Amino acid sequence: MSALRVKEPTIGSSGAVVTIKVNGISIKGFTSESISVALYANGIKSFDRSKKLYRPRGFFSLHPQARTVTVNVNGMPAMNPSEIYLTEGLNVYTQQKRPLSVRFFESMIDTSLLHKPIVKNRLLWPIALKFIANSINNPELVEYETPRAVPTIVEKADLVVIGGGVAGLSAAIEARRHGLEVLQIDDGVELGGEMLCDELEPPGISEPGCIFARNLRKKALELGVKVLTRTTFVGFFEDAALAFSPYPPGGGTSYLISAKAYVVATGAVDLPCIFANNDLPGIIDVSSALKMLNMHGVVAGKNVAILGATERGLRLAEHLKKYAVNTIILDKSKGGAGKDAIIDGVKEIVAIGKDRVEALEVKREGEELRLNVDCVVCATSTNPDIRISAQAGAKIAYIKGLGFVPIHDPFMRTSKNGLFVAGGASGSPYGILHAIEGRIAGLSAAVILNKKGAEAEREVLAKEYGSLLQKFGISNLKEKVFKSFETGVIPDEKIAEPPTLFCSGPRRDAFICFCEDIRLWDLHRVVSVYGFACLEKVKRATGIGTARCQGRLCLVNSALYIAHIASLSPNVVGIARQRPPAISIPINVLANMEVNKT
Amino acid sequence: MRVVIVGSGIMGLSSAYNLAKLGVKDIVILEKEYLSYGSTVRSASRFRVHFWTEENSKFAIESKKIMVKLSSITGWNMIITTGGYLWLLFTEEQVKAFREKNKMWERLGIPGEFLSPSEIKEKYPYIYTDDVLEGFFGPQNGSCFHNYVAFGYYKAAAKLGAKLFERSPVERVLVENNKVVGVMLPNGKVEADVVLLTAGAWTDELLRGLGIELPTEPERKEMALTESYRYFIEPLVIDFGTSAYVGQALKGEILGSIEVPVKSGLLPLENTLDFLVKWAKAVYKRFPVLRGAKIMRCWSGYYSMSADSSHIMGRDPDWPEGLYVAYGDSGHGFMMGPLIGKLLAKNILYGEVDELMRPFLPTRFKEGKLVPEKLVIG
């Protein structure tokens, strides 16, 4: 057992111990965990080198769509380590070396290839070109025997629930109770979502979150909800909807989905905090820290700094304390001090470390601190996962306090017919709200399918929902969403500073995009020098949001940062258009599909 | 003199830059969404000189000369590569037709090279060539970074005084006494002495508002893109059998498209799974090494197709005075854009019709002097 593993995994039934090889060295892990978790548990935090600057990179989030690092698995390049689960004898290679030749060309490739004297020179450019192409750290494609393709599976249902957390399960249960055929799609190993990782009692719920989630799951399965796990809903094409399960690795299974209604319950995304060297391995999001601890029995570190004294941040600290982990919470706002282990009024953070985070230098009013930590968890803010709802065509608006949300009414209807949202994906913060929103969304689906009694039940629930929103103090925020839905007017929200920003200037070492090595400095220049303040244009000038994670981790931070420096409303800056597929699909899988089957 | 340019794609921006360079102080560019929203930022960002007609080939040769100089003109790195275009030919007729055309291309100073399947294999070992009869390689062709071409032109034009107004959709062109006097926006009118329509696929509607009918219509095209891999596909490979094409950007993404039957008109800019699967099937067969590559994103844009698949530029003397167009480029407007802007600026200011431009005047349709371009890719 490695130092970070504190207990047996609690997930699934197949927690067998297997041995895998990482760069030729054997390590042990469980079949219930992904390569990312197994490597992290064994102290391997750097998986890859970044694209332009060859900086060490580990995962920021374990979510399969938050794919910022790749590893070579069994000779297959560019595989997602958070997507592949352990099997005996798996051969994993991580990239650790940095070619010497790169150092010279680094200066040429470090800024989206803009404005360099050499590139303006027509004679020098072709020579430089060759070196630049070779200096970009992309995985090399090799020919390998792709797994035998599984024929496309056609799935028909009345309602498809995307996401299997508390909101999704609640929606599925209500819809099923009213006789709808329900298909639930979730990318986790088992249904339950993030609440499965909560051993404490969430606000408003009188039992531990994991038990609450398991009970919901049990109920959904008893009612006959059809379930696809380890499967991602890829998106809405004009002629079809598609889901994809990346197993076996290198190939996968594709599902053609047809349904009369959809509930999007894909949860929220933890936004990376922006500070100097925030790309170092060992800096992760709060949902991954919780997942590793409560599903896989792995603590994120021995000395953990948590950024943000938010409900989620404090909850993680409470969990970690049970396993004798030293935690310290850093927060921007003032007045948190007095409580133990909270440093308030933090202005600037610099992470220090060679190939992993080893310490933090923290600046607060009148004082500079150095904290020795082996893990930093970002918990300052989340944003609804809008990938699917935006792609479907639902209107998105920025509401201060909730983030970029698909606007909806109290019945969870979005501006797109037949598409409902619930839970974190609609901007709500607490599990108890996710449950009721899920139920309302499930009933709304039943209503549009003319199921008797659903409308009356929904009326009752909507009242209860209203008073719950009041109780948790977010009723004024949600009212803004409802009003925007009703009037079609997008509010003019202003922000002073992105909540994730722990950086005073446009630093060249504070990363906003981990895939393409785009820094605050790059964004700042595009905004201040070129005067671009619309995210679509900034995206095209810098490449932000165009790489592997498809903007999951960078777009919201970018929009808020641009709004901040250009003194605009985030609604003016906008969020870039979302397009399918939500997760990358290998060519061999698509080539084996027959679309006209439906 | 005030020139109003409708549309901020490459046509509008290069025209604006060239007009400003020739001394026009008052240039207003109106864009319905954001800078270059339409087709320019959705293009495959390639340029070529090999066209089926002499007129287009000559035009493209001159346009390329400007394109490769753009980095030094605008200060933005256009990331020019010249990996060439490789056409894979499958039938005797195709080979014969290309051999015939190559005589013309040789005369124009842009000779291509015929490659046998084994020569292709040697040069590009990653291409499956067993069913290929012959390949035609055009080494003069290449790629550049479309976004920086657009932004570079915009910045250069703005520096010379041109003004861009985004989210300003032009509803119609205003005409008085057979002379354009301005354009109408939802919240008011903009006066103008000259109106240049460079709105790509949206130009038809504006012309129709003036009672002008030209044989053009928008056609939606889709594209797909993989994740980034080490740069290895230097040329743009065009499979003449399936009409699929595949190329790689310097940053590593492998992109391409294939023709799928689609209704013409301004269809929503969505994607179809049908397209994605067809392209994947073509790539699967032609590039075995790409079978494990992952498709990351797809998008769509419009080709503004004209009846003879060649662009339309300039004006018809029967039109209201001061009205000019540049559109109908049928998928190769991006590469022609730099020269179109340059020639059009002279045409607008001095009434000069360059010899290169003459074949592409809008009057060619009623005069029956078409430029039938067969080499349309995608």
Coordinates of N, CA and C in Angstrom, one line a residue, chain A residues 43-113:
Chain A
G43 N 2.0 7.8 -6.1 CA 2.9 9.0 -6.1 C 3.4 9.5 -7.4
I44 N 2.8 8.9 -8.5 CA 3.2 9.4 -9.9 C 2.2 10.5 -10.3
K45 N 2.7 11.7 -10.2 CA 1.7 12.8 -10.5 C 1.9 13.4 -11.9
S46 N 3.1 13.4 -12.4 CA 3.3 14.0 -13.7 C 3.2 12.9 -14.8
F47 N 2.2 13.1 -15.7 CA 1.9 12.0 -16.7 C 2.4 12.4 -18.0
D48 N 2.7 13.7 -18.3 CA 2.8 14.1 -19.6 C 3.6 15.4 -19.6
R49 N 3.9 15.9 -20.8 CA 4.5 17.3 -20.9 C 3.6 18.1 -21.7
S50 N 3.6 19.4 -21.4 CA 2.6 20.2 -22.1 C 3.0 20.5 -23.6
K51 N 2.0 21.0 -24.3 CA 2.1 21.0 -25.8 C 3.2 21.9 -26.3
K52 N 3.3 23.1 -25.8 CA 4.3 24.1 -26.4 C 5.5 24.3 -25.5
L53 N 5.2 24.3 -24.2 CA 6.3 24.6 -23.2 C 7.0 23.4 -22.5
Y54 N 6.5 22.3 -22.8 CA 7.0 21.0 -22.2 C 7.0 21.1 -20.7
R55 N 6.0 21.7 -20.1 CA 5.9 21.7 -18.6 C 5.3 20.4 -18.2
P56 N 5.7 19.9 -17.0 CA 5.1 18.7 -16.5 C 3.6 18.9 -16.2
R57 N 2.9 17.9 -16.6 CA 1.4 18.0 -16.5 C 0.8 16.7 -15.8
G58 N 0.0 16.9 -14.9 CA -0.8 15.8 -14.3 C -2.3 16.1 -14.6
F59 N -3.2 15.3 -14.1 CA -4.6 15.6 -14.4 C -5.0 16.7 -13.4
F60 N -5.9 17.5 -13.9 CA -6.6 18.5 -13.0 C -7.9 17.9 -12.5
S61 N -8.6 17.2 -13.4 CA -9.8 16.6 -13.0 C -9.9 15.2 -13.5
L62 N -10.6 14.4 -12.8 CA -10.7 13.0 -13.2 C -11.9 12.8 -14.2
H63 N -12.6 13.9 -14.4 CA -13.8 13.7 -15.3 C -13.3 13.4 -16.7
P64 N -13.9 12.4 -17.4 CA -13.4 12.0 -18.7 C -13.4 13.1 -19.7
Q65 N -14.3 14.1 -19.6 CA -14.3 15.1 -20.5 C -13.3 16.2 -20.2
A66 N -12.7 16.2 -19.0 CA -11.7 17.2 -18.7 C -10.3 16.7 -19.0
R67 N -10.1 16.4 -20.2 CA -8.9 15.6 -20.6 C -7.8 16.5 -21.0
T68 N -6.9 16.7 -20.1 CA -5.7 17.6 -20.4 C -4.4 16.9 -20.5
V69 N -4.4 15.6 -20.2 CA -3.1 14.8 -20.3 C -3.4 13.6 -21.1
T70 N -2.4 13.0 -21.7 CA -2.5 11.8 -22.4 C -1.3 10.9 -22.0
V71 N -1.6 9.6 -22.0 CA -0.5 8.6 -21.8 C -0.5 7.6 -22.9
N72 N 0.6 6.8 -23.0 CA 0.6 5.7 -24.0 C 0.2 4.5 -23.3
V73 N -0.8 3.8 -23.7 CA -1.3 2.6 -23.1 C -1.2 1.4 -24.0
N74 N -0.4 0.4 -23.7 CA -0.3 -0.8 -24.5 C 0.1 -0.4 -25.9
G75 N 1.0 0.5 -26.1 CA 1.4 0.9 -27.4 C 0.5 1.9 -28.2
M76 N -0.7 2.2 -27.6 CA -1.6 3.1 -28.2 C -1.3 4.5 -27.7
P77 N -1.0 5.4 -28.6 CA -0.7 6.8 -28.1 C -1.9 7.6 -27.7
A78 N -1.7 8.7 -27.0 CA -2.7 9.7 -26.7 C -4.0 9.1 -26.1
M79 N -3.9 8.2 -25.1 CA -5.0 7.7 -24.5 C -5.3 8.5 -23.2
N80 N -6.6 8.5 -22.9 CA -7.0 9.3 -21.7 C -6.9 8.5 -20.4
P81 N -6.0 8.9 -19.6 CA -5.7 8.0 -18.4 C -6.9 8.0 -17.4
S82 N -7.8 8.9 -17.5 CA -8.9 8.9 -16.6 C -10.1 8.1 -17.1
E83 N -9.9 7.5 -18.3 CA -11.0 6.8 -18.9 C -10.7 5.3 -18.9
I84 N -9.4 5.0 -18.8 CA -9.1 3.6 -18.9 C -8.9 3.0 -17.5
Y85 N -9.6 1.9 -17.2 CA -9.5 1.2 -15.9 C -8.5 0.1 -16.0
L86 N -8.0 -0.2 -14.8 CA -6.8 -1.1 -14.7 C -7.2 -2.6 -15.1
T87 N -6.3 -3.2 -15.9 CA -6.4 -4.6 -16.1 C -5.0 -5.2 -15.9
E88 N -5.0 -6.5 -15.6 CA -3.7 -7.1 -15.3 C -2.7 -6.9 -16.4
G89 N -1.5 -6.5 -16.1 CA -0.5 -6.4 -17.2 C -0.5 -5.2 -18.1
L90 N -1.4 -4.2 -17.8 CA -1.4 -3.0 -18.6 C -0.1 -2.3 -18.6
N91 N 0.3 -1.8 -19.8 CA 1.6 -1.2 -20.0 C 1.4 0.3 -20.2
V92 N 1.8 1.1 -19.3 CA 1.6 2.5 -19.4 C 2.9 3.3 -19.5
Y93 N 3.0 4.2 -20.5 CA 4.2 5.0 -20.6 C 3.8 6.5 -20.4
T94 N 4.5 7.2 -19.5 CA 4.2 8.6 -19.3 C 5.4 9.3 -19.9
Q95 N 5.2 10.5 -20.4 CA 6.2 11.2 -21.1 C 6.9 12.1 -20.0
Q96 N 8.2 11.9 -19.8 CA 8.9 12.7 -18.8 C 10.0 13.5 -19.3
K97 N 10.5 13.2 -20.5 CA 11.7 13.9 -21.0 C 11.3 15.1 -21.8
R98 N 12.2 16.0 -21.9 CA 12.0 17.2 -22.7 C 13.2 17.3 -23.6
P99 N 12.9 17.3 -24.9 CA 14.1 17.3 -25.9 C 14.8 18.6 -25.8
L100 N 16.1 18.5 -25.9 CA 17.0 19.7 -25.8 C 16.7 20.7 -26.9
S101 N 16.5 20.2 -28.1 CA 16.3 21.0 -29.2 C 15.2 22.0 -29.0
V102 N 14.3 21.6 -28.2 CA 13.1 22.5 -28.0 C 13.4 23.8 -27.4
R103 N 14.4 23.8 -26.5 CA 14.6 25.0 -25.7 C 14.8 26.3 -26.6
F104 N 15.5 26.1 -27.7 CA 15.8 27.2 -28.6 C 14.5 27.7 -29.2
F105 N 13.7 26.8 -29.7 CA 12.5 27.2 -30.4 C 11.3 27.5 -29.5
E106 N 11.5 27.3 -28.2 CA 10.5 27.6 -27.3 C 9.9 29.0 -27.4
S107 N 10.9 29.9 -27.6 CA 10.5 31.3 -27.7 C 9.6 31.6 -28.9
M108 N 9.8 30.8 -29.9 CA 9.0 31.0 -31.1 C 7.6 30.4 -31.1
I109 N 7.5 29.4 -30.3 CA 6.2 28.7 -30.3 C 5.4 28.9 -29.1
D110 N 5.9 29.8 -28.2 CA 5.2 29.9 -26.9 C 4.0 30.7 -26.9
T111 N 3.7 31.5 -28.0 CA 2.6 32.4 -27.8 C 1.7 32.3 -29.0
S112 N 1.1 31.1 -29.3 CA 0.2 30.9 -30.4 C 0.8 31.4 -31.7
L113 N 2.1 31.4 -31.8 CA 2.8 31.8 -33.0 C 2.5 33.2 -33.5

